[in-house]
Tab-separated table of C-alpha atoms and ligand atoms in Angstrom:
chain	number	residue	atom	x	y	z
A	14	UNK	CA	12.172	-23.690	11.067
A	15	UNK	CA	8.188	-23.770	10.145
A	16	UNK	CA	7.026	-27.810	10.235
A	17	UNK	CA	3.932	-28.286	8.510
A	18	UNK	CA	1.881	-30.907	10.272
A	19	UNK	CA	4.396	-33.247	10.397
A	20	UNK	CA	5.418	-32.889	7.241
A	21	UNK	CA	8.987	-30.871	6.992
A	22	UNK	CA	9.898	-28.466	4.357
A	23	UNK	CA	12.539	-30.444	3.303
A	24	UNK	CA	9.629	-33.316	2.480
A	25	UNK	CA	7.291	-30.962	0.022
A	26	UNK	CA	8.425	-31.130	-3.195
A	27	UNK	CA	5.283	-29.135	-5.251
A	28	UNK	CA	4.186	-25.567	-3.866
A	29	UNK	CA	0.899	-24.143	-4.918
A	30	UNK	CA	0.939	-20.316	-4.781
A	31	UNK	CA	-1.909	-18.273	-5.483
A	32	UNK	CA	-2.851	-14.348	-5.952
A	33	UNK	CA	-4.976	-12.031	-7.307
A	34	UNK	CA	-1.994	-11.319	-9.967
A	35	UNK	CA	1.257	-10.674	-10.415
A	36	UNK	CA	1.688	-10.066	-6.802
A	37	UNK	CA	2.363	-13.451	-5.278
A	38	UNK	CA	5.658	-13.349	-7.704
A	39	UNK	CA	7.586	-11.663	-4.998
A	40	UNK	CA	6.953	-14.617	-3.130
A	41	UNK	CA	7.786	-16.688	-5.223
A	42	UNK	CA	11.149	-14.651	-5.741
A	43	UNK	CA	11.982	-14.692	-2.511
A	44	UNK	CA	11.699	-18.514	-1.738
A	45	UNK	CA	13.457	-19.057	-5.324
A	46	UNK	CA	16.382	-17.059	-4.008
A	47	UNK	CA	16.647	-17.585	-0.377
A	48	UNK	CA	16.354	-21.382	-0.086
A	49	UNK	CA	19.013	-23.721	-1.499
A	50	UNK	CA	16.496	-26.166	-2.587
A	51	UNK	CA	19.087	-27.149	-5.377
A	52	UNK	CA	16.340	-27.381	-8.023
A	53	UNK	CA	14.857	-30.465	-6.039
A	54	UNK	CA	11.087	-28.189	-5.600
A	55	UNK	CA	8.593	-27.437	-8.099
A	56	UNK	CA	6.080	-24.509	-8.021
A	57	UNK	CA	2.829	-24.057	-9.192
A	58	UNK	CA	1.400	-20.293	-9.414
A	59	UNK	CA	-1.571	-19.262	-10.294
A	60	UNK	CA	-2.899	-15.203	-10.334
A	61	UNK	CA	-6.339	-14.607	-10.469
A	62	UNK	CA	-5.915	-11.479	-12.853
A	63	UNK	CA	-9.917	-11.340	-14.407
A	64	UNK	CA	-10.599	-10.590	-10.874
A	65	UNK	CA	-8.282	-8.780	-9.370
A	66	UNK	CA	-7.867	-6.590	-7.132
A	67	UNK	CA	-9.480	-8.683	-4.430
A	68	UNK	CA	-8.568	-5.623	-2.300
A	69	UNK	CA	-12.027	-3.731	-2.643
A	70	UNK	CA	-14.160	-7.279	-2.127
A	71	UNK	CA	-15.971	-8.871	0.542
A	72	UNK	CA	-14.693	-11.317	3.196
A	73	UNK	CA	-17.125	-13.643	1.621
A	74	UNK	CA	-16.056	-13.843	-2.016
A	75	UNK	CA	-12.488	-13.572	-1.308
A	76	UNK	CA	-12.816	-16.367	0.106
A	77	UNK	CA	-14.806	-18.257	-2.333
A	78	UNK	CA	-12.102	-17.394	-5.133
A	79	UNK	CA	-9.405	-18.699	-3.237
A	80	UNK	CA	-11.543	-22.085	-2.517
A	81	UNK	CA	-11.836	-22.030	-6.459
A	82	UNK	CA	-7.935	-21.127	-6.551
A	83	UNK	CA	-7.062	-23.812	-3.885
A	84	UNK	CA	-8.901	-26.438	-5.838
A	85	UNK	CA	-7.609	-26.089	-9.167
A	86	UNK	CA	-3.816	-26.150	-7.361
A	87	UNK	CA	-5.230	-29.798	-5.967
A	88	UNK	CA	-5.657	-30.566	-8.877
A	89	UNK	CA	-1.439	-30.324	-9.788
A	90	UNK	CA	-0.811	-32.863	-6.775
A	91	UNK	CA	0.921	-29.873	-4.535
A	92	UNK	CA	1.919	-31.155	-1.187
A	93	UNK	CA	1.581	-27.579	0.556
A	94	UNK	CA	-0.094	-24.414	-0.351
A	95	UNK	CA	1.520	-20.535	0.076
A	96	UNK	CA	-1.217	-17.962	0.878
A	97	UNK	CA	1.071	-15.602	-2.006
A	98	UNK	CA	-1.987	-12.705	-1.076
A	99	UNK	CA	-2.359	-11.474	2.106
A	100	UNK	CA	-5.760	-9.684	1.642
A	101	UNK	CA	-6.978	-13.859	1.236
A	102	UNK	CA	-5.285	-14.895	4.708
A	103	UNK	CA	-6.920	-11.631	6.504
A	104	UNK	CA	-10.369	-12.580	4.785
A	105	UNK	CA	-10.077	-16.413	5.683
A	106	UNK	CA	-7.011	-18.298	6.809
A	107	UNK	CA	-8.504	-20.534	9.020
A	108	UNK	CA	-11.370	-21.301	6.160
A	109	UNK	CA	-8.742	-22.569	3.426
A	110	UNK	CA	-6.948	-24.733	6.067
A	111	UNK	CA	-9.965	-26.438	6.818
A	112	UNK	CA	-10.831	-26.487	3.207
A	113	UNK	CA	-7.583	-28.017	1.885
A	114	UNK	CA	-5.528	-31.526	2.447
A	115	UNK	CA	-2.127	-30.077	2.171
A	116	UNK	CA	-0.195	-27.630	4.680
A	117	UNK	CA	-1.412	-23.869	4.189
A	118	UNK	CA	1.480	-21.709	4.789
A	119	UNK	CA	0.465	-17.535	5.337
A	120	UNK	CA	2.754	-14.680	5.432
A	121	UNK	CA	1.507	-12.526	8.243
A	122	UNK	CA	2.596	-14.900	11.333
A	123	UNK	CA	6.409	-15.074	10.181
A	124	UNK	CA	6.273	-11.455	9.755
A	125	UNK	CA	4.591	-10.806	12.916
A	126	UNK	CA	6.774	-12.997	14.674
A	127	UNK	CA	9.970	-11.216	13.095
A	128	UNK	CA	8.926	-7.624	13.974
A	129	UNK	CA	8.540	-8.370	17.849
A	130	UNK	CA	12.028	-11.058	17.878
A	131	UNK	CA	13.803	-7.524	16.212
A	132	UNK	CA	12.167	-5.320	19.123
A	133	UNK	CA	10.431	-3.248	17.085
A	134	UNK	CA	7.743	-0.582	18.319
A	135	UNK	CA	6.369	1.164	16.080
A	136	UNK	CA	6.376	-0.585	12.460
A	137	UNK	CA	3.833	0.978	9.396
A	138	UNK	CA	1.890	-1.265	7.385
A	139	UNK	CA	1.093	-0.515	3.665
A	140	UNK	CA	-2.101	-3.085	2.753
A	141	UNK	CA	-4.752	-3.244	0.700
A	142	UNK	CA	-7.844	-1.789	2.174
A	143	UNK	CA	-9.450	-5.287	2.867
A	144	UNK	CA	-6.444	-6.242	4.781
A	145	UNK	CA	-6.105	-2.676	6.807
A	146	UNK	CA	-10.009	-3.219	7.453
A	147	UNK	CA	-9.584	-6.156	9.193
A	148	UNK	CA	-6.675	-4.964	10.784
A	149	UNK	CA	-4.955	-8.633	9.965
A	150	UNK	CA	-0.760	-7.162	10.461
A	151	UNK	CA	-2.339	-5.479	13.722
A	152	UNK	CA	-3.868	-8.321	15.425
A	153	UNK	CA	-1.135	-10.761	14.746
A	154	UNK	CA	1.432	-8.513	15.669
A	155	UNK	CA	-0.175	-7.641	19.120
A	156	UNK	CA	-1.151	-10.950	19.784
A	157	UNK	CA	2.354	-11.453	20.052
A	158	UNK	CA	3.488	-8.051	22.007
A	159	UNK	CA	0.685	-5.881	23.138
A	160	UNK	CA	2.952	-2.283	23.241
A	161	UNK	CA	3.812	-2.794	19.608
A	162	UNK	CA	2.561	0.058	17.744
A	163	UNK	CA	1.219	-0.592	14.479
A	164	UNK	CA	-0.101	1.774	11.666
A	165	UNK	CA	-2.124	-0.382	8.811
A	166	UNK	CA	-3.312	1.491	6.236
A	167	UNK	CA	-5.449	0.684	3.114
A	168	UNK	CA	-3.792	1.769	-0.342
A	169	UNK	CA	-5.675	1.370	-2.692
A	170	UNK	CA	-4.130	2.932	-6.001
A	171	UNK	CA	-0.963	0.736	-5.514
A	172	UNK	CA	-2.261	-3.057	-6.966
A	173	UNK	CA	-3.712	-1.500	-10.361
A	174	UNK	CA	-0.096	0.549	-10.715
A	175	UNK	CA	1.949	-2.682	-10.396
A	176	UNK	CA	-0.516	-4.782	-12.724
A	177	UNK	CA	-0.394	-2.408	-15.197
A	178	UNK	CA	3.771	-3.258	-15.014
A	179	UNK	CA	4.556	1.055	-13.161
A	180	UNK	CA	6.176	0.031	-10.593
A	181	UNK	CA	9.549	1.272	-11.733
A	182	UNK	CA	7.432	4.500	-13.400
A	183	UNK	CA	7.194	7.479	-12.011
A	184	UNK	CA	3.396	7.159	-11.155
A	185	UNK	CA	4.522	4.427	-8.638
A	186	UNK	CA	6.046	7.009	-6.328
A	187	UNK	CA	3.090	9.544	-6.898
A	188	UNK	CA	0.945	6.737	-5.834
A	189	UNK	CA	2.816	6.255	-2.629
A	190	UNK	CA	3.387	9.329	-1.677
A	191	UNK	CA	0.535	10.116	0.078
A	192	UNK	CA	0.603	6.630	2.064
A	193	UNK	CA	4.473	7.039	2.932
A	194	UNK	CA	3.470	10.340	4.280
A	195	UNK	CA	1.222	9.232	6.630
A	196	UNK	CA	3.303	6.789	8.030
A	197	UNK	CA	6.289	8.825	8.847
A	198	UNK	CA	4.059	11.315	10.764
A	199	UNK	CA	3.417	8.531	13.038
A	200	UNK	CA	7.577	8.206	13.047
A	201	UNK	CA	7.451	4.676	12.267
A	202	UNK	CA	10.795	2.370	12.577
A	203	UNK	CA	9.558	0.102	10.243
A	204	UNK	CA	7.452	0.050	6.818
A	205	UNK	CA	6.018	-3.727	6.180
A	206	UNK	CA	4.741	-4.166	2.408
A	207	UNK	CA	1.181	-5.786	3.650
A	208	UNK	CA	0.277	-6.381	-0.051
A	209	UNK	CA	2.538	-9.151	-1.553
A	210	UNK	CA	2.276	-6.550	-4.948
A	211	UNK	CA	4.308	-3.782	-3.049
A	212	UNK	CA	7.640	-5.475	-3.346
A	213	UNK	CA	7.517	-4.590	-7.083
A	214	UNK	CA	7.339	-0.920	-5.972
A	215	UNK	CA	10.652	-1.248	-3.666
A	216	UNK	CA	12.528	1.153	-5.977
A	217	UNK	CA	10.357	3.932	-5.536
A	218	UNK	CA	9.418	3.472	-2.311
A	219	UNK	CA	13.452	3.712	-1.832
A	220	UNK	CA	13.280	7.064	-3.874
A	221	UNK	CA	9.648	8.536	-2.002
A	222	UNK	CA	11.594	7.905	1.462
A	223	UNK	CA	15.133	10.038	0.252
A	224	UNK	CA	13.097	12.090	-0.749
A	225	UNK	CA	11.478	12.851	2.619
A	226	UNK	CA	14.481	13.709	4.541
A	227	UNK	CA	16.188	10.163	3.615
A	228	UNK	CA	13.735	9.012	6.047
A	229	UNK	CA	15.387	6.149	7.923
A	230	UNK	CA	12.936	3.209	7.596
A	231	UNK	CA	13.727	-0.617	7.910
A	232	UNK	CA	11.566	-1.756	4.789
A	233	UNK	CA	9.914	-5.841	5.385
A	234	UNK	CA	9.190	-8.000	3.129
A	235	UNK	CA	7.025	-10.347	4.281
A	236	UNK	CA	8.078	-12.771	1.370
A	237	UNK	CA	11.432	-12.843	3.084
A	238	UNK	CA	9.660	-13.132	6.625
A	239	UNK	CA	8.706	-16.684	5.356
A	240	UNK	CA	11.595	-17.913	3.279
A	241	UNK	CA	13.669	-16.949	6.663
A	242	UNK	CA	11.494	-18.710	8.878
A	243	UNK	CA	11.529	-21.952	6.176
A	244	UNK	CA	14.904	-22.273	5.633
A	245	UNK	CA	15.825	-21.279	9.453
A	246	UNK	CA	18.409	-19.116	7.848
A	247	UNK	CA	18.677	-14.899	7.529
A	248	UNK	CA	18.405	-12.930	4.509
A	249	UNK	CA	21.060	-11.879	2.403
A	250	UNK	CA	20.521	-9.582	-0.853
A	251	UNK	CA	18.107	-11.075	-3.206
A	252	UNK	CA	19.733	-13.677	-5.857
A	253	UNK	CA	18.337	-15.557	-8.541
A	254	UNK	CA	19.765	-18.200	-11.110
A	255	UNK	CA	18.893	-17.194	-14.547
A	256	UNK	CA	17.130	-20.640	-15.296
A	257	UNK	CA	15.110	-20.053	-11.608
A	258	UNK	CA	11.703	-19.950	-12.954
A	259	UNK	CA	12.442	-23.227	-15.735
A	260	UNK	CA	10.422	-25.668	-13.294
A	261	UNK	CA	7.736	-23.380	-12.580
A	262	UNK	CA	3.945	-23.810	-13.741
A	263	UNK	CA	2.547	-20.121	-14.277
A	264	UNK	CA	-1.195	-19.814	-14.655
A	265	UNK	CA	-3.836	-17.284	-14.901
A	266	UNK	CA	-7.509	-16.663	-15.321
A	267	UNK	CA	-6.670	-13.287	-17.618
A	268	UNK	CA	-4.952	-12.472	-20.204
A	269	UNK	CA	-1.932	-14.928	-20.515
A	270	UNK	CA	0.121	-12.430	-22.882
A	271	UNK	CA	-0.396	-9.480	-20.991
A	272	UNK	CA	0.410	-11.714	-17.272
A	273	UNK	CA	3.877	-13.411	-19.071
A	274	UNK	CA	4.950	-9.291	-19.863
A	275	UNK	CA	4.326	-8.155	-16.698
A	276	UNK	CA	5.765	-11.088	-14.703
A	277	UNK	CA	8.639	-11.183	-16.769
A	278	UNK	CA	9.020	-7.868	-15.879
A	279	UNK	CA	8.549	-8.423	-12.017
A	280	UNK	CA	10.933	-11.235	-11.964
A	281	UNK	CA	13.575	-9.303	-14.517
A	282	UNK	CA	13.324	-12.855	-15.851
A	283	UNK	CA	11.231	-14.552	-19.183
A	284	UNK	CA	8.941	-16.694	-17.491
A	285	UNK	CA	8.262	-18.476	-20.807
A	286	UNK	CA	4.716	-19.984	-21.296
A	287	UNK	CA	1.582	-18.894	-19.363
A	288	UNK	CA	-1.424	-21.261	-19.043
A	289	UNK	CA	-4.655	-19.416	-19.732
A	290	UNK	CA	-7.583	-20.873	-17.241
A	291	UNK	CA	-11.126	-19.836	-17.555
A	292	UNK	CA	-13.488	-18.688	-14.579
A	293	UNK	CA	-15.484	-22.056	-15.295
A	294	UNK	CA	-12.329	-24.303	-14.796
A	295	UNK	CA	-11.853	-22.839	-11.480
A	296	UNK	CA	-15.827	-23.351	-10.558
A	297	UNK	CA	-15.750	-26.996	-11.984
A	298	UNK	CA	-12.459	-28.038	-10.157
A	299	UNK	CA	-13.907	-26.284	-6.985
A	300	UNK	CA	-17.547	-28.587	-7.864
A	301	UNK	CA	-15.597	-31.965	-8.303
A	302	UNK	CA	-13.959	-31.532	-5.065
A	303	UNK	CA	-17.398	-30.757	-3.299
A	304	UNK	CA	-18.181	-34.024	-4.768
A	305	UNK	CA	-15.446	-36.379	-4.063
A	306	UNK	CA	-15.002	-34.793	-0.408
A	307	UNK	CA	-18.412	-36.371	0.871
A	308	UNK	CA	-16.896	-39.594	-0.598
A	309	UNK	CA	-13.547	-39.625	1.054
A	310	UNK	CA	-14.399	-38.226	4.453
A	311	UNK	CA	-17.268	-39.922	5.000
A	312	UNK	CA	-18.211	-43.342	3.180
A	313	UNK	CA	-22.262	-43.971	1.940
A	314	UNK	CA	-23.555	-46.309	4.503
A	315	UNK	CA	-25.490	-49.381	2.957
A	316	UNK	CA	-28.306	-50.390	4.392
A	317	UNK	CA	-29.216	-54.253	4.848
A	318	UNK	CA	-32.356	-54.819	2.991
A	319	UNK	CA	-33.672	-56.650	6.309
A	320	UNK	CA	-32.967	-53.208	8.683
A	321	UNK	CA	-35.691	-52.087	5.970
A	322	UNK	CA	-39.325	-51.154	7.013
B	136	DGL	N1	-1.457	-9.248	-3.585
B	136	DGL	C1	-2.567	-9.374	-2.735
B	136	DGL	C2	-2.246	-9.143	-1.273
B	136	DGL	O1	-1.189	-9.525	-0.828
B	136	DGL	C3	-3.907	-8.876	-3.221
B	136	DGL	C4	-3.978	-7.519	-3.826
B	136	DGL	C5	-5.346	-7.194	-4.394
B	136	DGL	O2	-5.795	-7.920	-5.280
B	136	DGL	O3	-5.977	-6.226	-3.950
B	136	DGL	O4	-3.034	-8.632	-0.530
């Protein structure tokens, strides 16, 4: 069961989650559903939907957002942050846990450490093409067991297809296609959803692999990696009270109509009210905690007027 610094699961009561949009929603799903936290947690969620996808950005402002991200969560008094996007912990893990107060919890290492426990070899990874760049599944995964054989590939055309609420369409499975395909000619066991958007698309990646032969893939979700690896217990099928999402702050820095349709959508669920917050909320919550860090980490020395010239 993951401790956090001391601080056990079971002692965080308010989870910041953050994304580039509707993706981090399958996380949240997937904690929602697999732990019995008996209403006692509150979430706080945030998608980042003016910018997204983060996918085709630099290292360097990826990480910047999610600083911006991180510090308007502070601002909700969140005892532990979820990296809810992947192509953020490949650009910068070790940046936001230095950056924030609270436990920073990423998807990759549960998943990583599930894949060699289940003694898989050869698993495929569907990412975003910042993610497969920096080859973040890869390196984690053979960190742990070097003969592990990993595919990662960048997919580009599969964020904008779930944000635009497809994933049940049909253009979902043309838009896989191609990336399914390359993955079963390298007769992978496993297929890992390496964006936290791809669970959306699970139906028609279901429908691409039948129709390939009924291809035999084990499908991960990393969402579940981490709610297993939380809660110390395994995965049944997804289940979700219909009040689930009551307690839950959603946010975004787009359109708050248009992110309340689609995550409704996502999480077959109304998610009721959707705060809108603007690009300069985000920059002056990231500013204020540039200036009270200086302040709390290290106090102004005063100088006795007689140490003085
Ligand atoms: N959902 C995110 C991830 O897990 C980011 C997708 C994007 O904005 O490109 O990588």
């Amino acid at each position: 069961m993951i401790q956090c610094s001391g601080l056990t699961w079971r002692n965080i009561k308010r989870i910041g989650l953050f994304d580039s949009g509707v993706g981090g929603l399958s996380v949240l799903r997937s904690l929602v559903s697999r732990l019995d936290y008996s209403g006692e947690k509150e979430f706080v969620y945030i998608g980042d939907t003016l910018r997204c996808p983060y996918g085709n950005r630099p290292d360097r402002q990826i990480t910047s957002y999610v600083k911006q991200l991180t510090s308007w969560l502070l601002q909700h008094n969140i005892d532990a942050i979820i990296m809810a996007c992947n192509t953020s912990t490949a650009a910068g893990k070790e940046q936001l846990v230095s950056y924030a107060p609270v436990p920073v919890l990423d998807l990759i290492d549960p998943t990583a450490a599930l894949i060699a426990q289940r003694g898989i070899k050869k698993v495929g990874v569907l990412a975003t093409a910042a993610t497969a760049r920096k080859k973040a599944f890869s390196n984690i995964i053979k960190s742990i067991d070097t003969s592990i054989q990993v595919t990662e590939i960048g997919c580009p055309l599969l964020v904008p297809v779930v944000e635009a609420g497809l994933g049940d369409a049909h253009e979902a499975q043309e838009a896989l296609k191609p990336y399914v395909k390359e993955l079963i000619d390298q007769e992978v066991e496993a297929i890992v959803y390496g964006c936290t958007h791809y669970p959306f698309l699970d139906a028609a990646l279901k429908n691409v692999l039948a129709g390939m032969g009924n291809y035999p893939a084990l499908i991960i979700d990393p969402a579940d990696c981490l709610a297993t690896s939380i809660s110390g217990k395994s995965t049944g099928a997804l289940s979700v009270q219909p009040d689930a999402y009551l307690s839950t702050k959603f946010a975004t820095t787009g359109d708050a109509e248009t992110f309340g349709r689609v995550a409704s959508r996502c999480l077959k669920q109304n998610v009721g009210q959707v705060q809108s917050v603007s690009l300069n909320e985000l920059t002056a919550a990231f500013v204020l905690r540039r200036l009270q860090k200086p302040a709390m980490s290290a106090p102004l020395q005063l100088i006795a007027p007689e140490a003085v010239g």
